[in-house]
Coordinates of N, CA and C in Angstrom, one line a residue:
M1 N 106.1 114.8 2.7 CA 105.7 114.8 1.5 C 104.5 113.9 1.2
T2 N 103.6 114.5 0.6 CA 102.1 113.6 -0.1 C 102.8 112.6 -1.1
H3 N 102.7 111.4 -1.0 CA 102.6 110.2 -2.0 C 101.7 110.1 -2.7
Y4 N 100.9 110.5 -3.7 CA 99.7 110.7 -4.4 C 99.4 109.7 -5.1
I5 N 100.5 109.0 -5.4 CA 100.5 107.6 -6.1 C 100.3 106.7 -4.9
Q6 N 100.7 106.3 -3.9 CA 100.5 105.5 -3.1 C 99.1 105.4 -2.4
I7 N 98.5 107.0 -2.3 CA 97.3 107.2 -1.5 C 96.2 106.7 -2.8
E8 N 96.4 107.0 -4.1 CA 95.4 106.9 -5.3 C 95.3 105.1 -5.4
R9 N 96.4 104.4 -5.2 CA 96.3 102.9 -5.0 C 96.0 102.3 -3.7
W10 N 96.0 102.8 -2.7 CA 95.3 102.4 -2.0 C 93.8 102.6 -1.6
W11 N 93.6 103.9 -1.7 CA 91.9 104.0 -2.6 C 91.3 103.1 -3.5
E12 N 92.0 102.6 -4.0 CA 91.8 101.9 -5.5 C 91.7 100.2 -4.8
S13 N 92.6 100.3 -4.1 CA 92.2 98.7 -3.2 C 90.6 99.1 -2.2
V14 N 91.0 99.7 -1.5 CA 89.7 99.8 -0.8 C 88.2 99.9 -1.2
S15 N 88.4 100.9 -2.3 CA 87.3 100.9 -2.8 C 86.7 99.4 -3.8
S16 N 87.9 98.6 -4.4 CA 87.4 97.4 -4.9 C 87.1 96.4 -3.9
A17 N 87.7 96.6 -2.7 CA 87.3 95.5 -1.8 C 85.8 95.7 -1.2
Y18 N 85.4 97.3 -1.0 CA 83.8 97.3 -0.6 C 83.1 97.1 -2.0
L19 N 83.4 97.2 -3.4 CA 82.7 96.5 -4.1 C 82.5 95.3 -4.3
L20 N 83.5 94.3 -4.2 CA 83.5 93.2 -4.0 C 82.6 92.5 -3.1
V21 N 82.8 93.3 -1.8 CA 81.7 92.9 -0.6 C 80.5 93.3 -0.8
S22 N 80.0 94.3 -1.3 CA 78.7 95.1 -1.3 C 78.1 94.5 -2.6
L23 N 78.8 94.0 -4.0 CA 77.4 93.5 -4.8 C 76.6 92.4 -4.6
P24 N 76.9 91.8 -3.6 CA 76.0 90.1 -3.7 C 74.8 90.7 -2.8
C25 N 75.1 91.7 -2.3 CA 73.8 92.2 -1.3 C 72.7 92.3 -1.9
S26 N 71.7 91.8 -2.0 CA 70.4 92.1 -2.9 C 69.4 93.5 -2.4
G27 N 69.9 93.7 -1.1 CA 69.8 95.5 -0.8 C 70.1 96.5 -1.4
L28 N 71.5 96.3 -2.3 CA 72.1 97.3 -2.6 C 71.9 97.0 -4.2
N29 N 71.2 96.0 -4.4 CA 71.4 95.9 -6.2 C 69.7 96.8 -6.3
S30 N 69.6 97.3 -7.6 CA 68.3 98.2 -8.0 C 67.7 97.0 -8.8
G31 N 66.4 97.0 -9.1 CA 65.7 96.4 -10.1 C 65.1 94.8 -9.2
K32 N 64.9 94.0 -9.9 CA 64.4 92.8 -9.5 C 65.7 91.8 -8.8
A33 N 65.4 90.7 -8.0 CA 65.8 90.0 -7.4 C 66.2 88.7 -8.2
A34 N 67.8 88.9 -8.0 CA 68.3 87.5 -8.9 C 67.9 86.7 -8.1
P35 N 67.4 85.2 -9.1 CA 67.6 83.8 -8.6 C 68.6 83.5 -7.7
Q36 N 68.5 82.9 -6.6 CA 69.7 82.4 -6.1 C 70.5 80.9 -6.5
E37 N 71.6 81.3 -7.0 CA 72.2 80.2 -7.4 C 72.3 79.0 -6.3
P38 N 72.5 77.7 -6.9 CA 72.7 76.7 -6.1 C 73.9 76.1 -5.4
F39 N 74.5 77.1 -5.7 CA 76.0 76.9 -5.0 C 76.4 78.0 -3.7
I40 N 75.4 78.7 -3.7 CA 75.3 80.1 -2.9 C 74.1 79.2 -1.5
E41 N 73.4 78.8 -2.2 CA 72.6 77.4 -0.9 C 73.2 76.9 0.0
K42 N 74.0 76.4 -0.9 CA 75.3 75.3 -0.1 C 75.8 76.1 0.7
F43 N 76.4 77.4 0.5 CA 77.2 78.1 1.4 C 76.4 78.5 2.8
R44 N 75.4 79.0 2.2 CA 74.0 79.8 3.4 C 73.7 78.2 4.5
A45 N 74.1 77.2 4.1 CA 73.9 76.2 4.9 C 75.1 76.0 5.9
H46 N 75.9 76.7 5.9 CA 77.5 76.7 6.9 C 76.8 77.1 8.3
A47 N 77.3 76.7 9.4 CA 77.3 77.2 10.2 C 77.0 78.5 11.0
C48 N 78.2 78.9 10.6 CA 78.7 80.6 11.0 C 78.4 81.3 9.5
W49 N 77.5 81.3 8.7 CA 77.2 82.3 7.7 C 76.2 83.1 8.3
H50 N 76.3 84.5 7.9 CA 75.5 85.8 8.8 C 74.4 86.1 7.6
S51 N 73.3 86.0 8.1 CA 72.3 86.3 7.0 C 71.7 87.8 6.7
S52 N 72.2 88.7 7.6 CA 72.0 89.9 7.7 C 72.9 90.5 6.4
C53 N 72.2 91.8 6.2 CA 72.7 92.6 5.3 C 74.1 93.5 5.2
S54 N 74.4 93.7 6.4 CA 75.4 94.9 6.8 C 76.4 94.3 6.1
W55 N 77.7 95.5 6.1 CA 79.2 95.2 5.2 C 80.0 94.2 6.0
T56 N 79.6 93.9 7.4 CA 80.5 93.0 8.2 C 79.9 91.8 7.8
S57 N 78.7 91.9 8.0 CA 78.2 90.5 7.2 C 78.6 89.6 6.1
R58 N 78.6 90.5 5.3 CA 79.3 90.3 4.0 C 80.4 89.7 4.0
F59 N 81.0 90.9 4.4 CA 82.6 90.6 4.5 C 82.9 89.2 5.4
H60 N 82.4 88.9 6.2 CA 82.3 87.6 6.9 C 82.1 86.5 6.0
N61 N 80.9 86.6 5.2 CA 80.5 85.3 4.6 C 81.3 85.2 3.7
L62 N 82.0 86.4 2.9 CA 82.9 86.6 1.3 C 84.3 85.7 2.0
Q63 N 84.7 85.9 3.1 CA 85.8 85.1 4.3 C 85.5 83.7 4.2
L64 N 84.2 83.3 4.5 CA 84.2 81.6 4.6 C 83.9 81.3 3.2
M65 N 83.4 82.1 2.1 CA 83.6 81.7 1.2 C 85.0 80.9 0.2
I66 N 85.9 82.0 0.7 CA 87.8 82.1 0.2 C 88.4 81.4 1.3
Q67 N 87.6 80.8 2.4 CA 88.3 80.0 3.4 C 89.0 78.4 2.7
P68 N 88.1 77.6 2.3 CA 88.7 76.8 1.8 C 90.1 77.0 0.7
Y69 N 90.1 77.6 0.0 CA 90.7 77.8 -0.7 C 92.4 78.4 -0.7
V70 N 91.9 79.2 0.7 CA 93.1 79.9 1.6 C 93.6 78.5 2.3
Y71 N 93.0 77.7 2.5 CA 93.8 76.5 3.3 C 94.0 75.6 2.5
F72 N 93.8 75.1 1.5 CA 94.2 74.4 0.8 C 95.9 75.2 0.0
C73 N 95.9 76.5 0.0 CA 97.2 76.8 -0.5 C 97.9 77.1 0.7
L74 N 98.0 76.7 1.6 CA 98.5 76.5 2.8 C 99.0 75.4 3.1
L75 N 98.2 74.3 2.6 CA 98.5 72.9 2.8 C 99.3 72.3 1.9
K76 N 99.0 73.2 0.2 CA 99.5 72.6 -0.9 C 101.1 72.3 -0.9
P77 N 101.8 72.8 -0.4 CA 103.6 72.7 -0.1 C 103.5 71.1 0.3
W78 N 103.1 71.5 2.0 CA 103.3 69.9 2.7 C 102.5 68.8 2.0
L79 N 101.5 69.0 1.0 CA 101.1 67.7 0.5 C 102.4 66.9 -0.4
L80 N 102.8 68.0 -0.9 CA 103.8 67.8 -2.0 C 105.0 67.1 -0.9
V81 N 105.5 67.7 -0.1 CA 106.2 66.8 0.7 C 105.9 65.8 1.3
F82 N 104.7 65.2 1.4 CA 104.6 64.1 2.1 C 104.4 63.0 0.8
A83 N 104.2 63.9 -0.8 CA 104.1 62.9 -1.9 C 105.6 62.5 -2.5
L84 N 106.3 63.3 -1.6 CA 107.8 62.9 -1.9 C 108.1 61.8 -1.0
L85 N 108.0 62.0 0.1 CA 108.2 60.7 1.1 C 108.2 59.7 1.4
L86 N 106.2 59.9 0.4 CA 105.5 58.6 0.3 C 106.4 57.8 -1.2
A87 N 106.7 58.5 -1.8 CA 107.4 58.1 -3.4 C 108.5 57.6 -3.3
F88 N 109.7 58.0 -1.8 CA 110.9 57.7 -1.9 C 110.9 56.4 -1.1
Y89 N 109.9 56.3 0.2 CA 110.0 55.1 0.7 C 108.9 54.2 0.5
G90 N 108.3 54.5 -0.3 CA 107.1 53.3 -0.8 C 106.1 53.3 0.0
W91 N 105.0 52.1 0.2 CA 104.5 52.0 0.9 C 104.7 51.3 2.1
Q92 N 106.1 50.7 2.1 CA 106.7 50.0 3.5 C 105.9 50.4 4.7
G93 N 105.9 51.9 5.0 CA 105.6 52.5 6.0 C 107.2 53.5 6.3
Q94 N 107.6 53.4 7.9 CA 108.8 53.8 8.4 C 110.1 53.5 7.5
P95 N 110.8 54.7 7.4 CA 112.0 53.9 6.8 C 113.0 53.1 7.8
S96 N 113.7 52.6 7.8 CA 114.5 51.4 8.2 C 115.4 52.6 8.9
G97 N 115.8 52.0 10.1 CA 117.2 52.8 11.2 C 118.7 51.8 10.3
D98 N 118.6 51.2 9.6 CA 119.7 50.8 9.1 C 120.6 51.8 8.5

């Protein structure tokens, strides 16, 4: 049995991801090239940035741009744990063995 709704959702996800990755490429944009934003130039200074305009390079660069946010989301619960420990024990350091 074919589940058309699931297939349609899957293709919407694939198309949206492709559009998200493809739009920033100047080769796909018609008309004049838009001026580069200053924050994009900071991203281009990254050692792992790919300057080619293939979809794999654009996808890799998109991953580089969202990587700090993903790492922050992974660390945020641990920051809360350490903040609670610091508030509980104060600035004395290690808990006493008593």
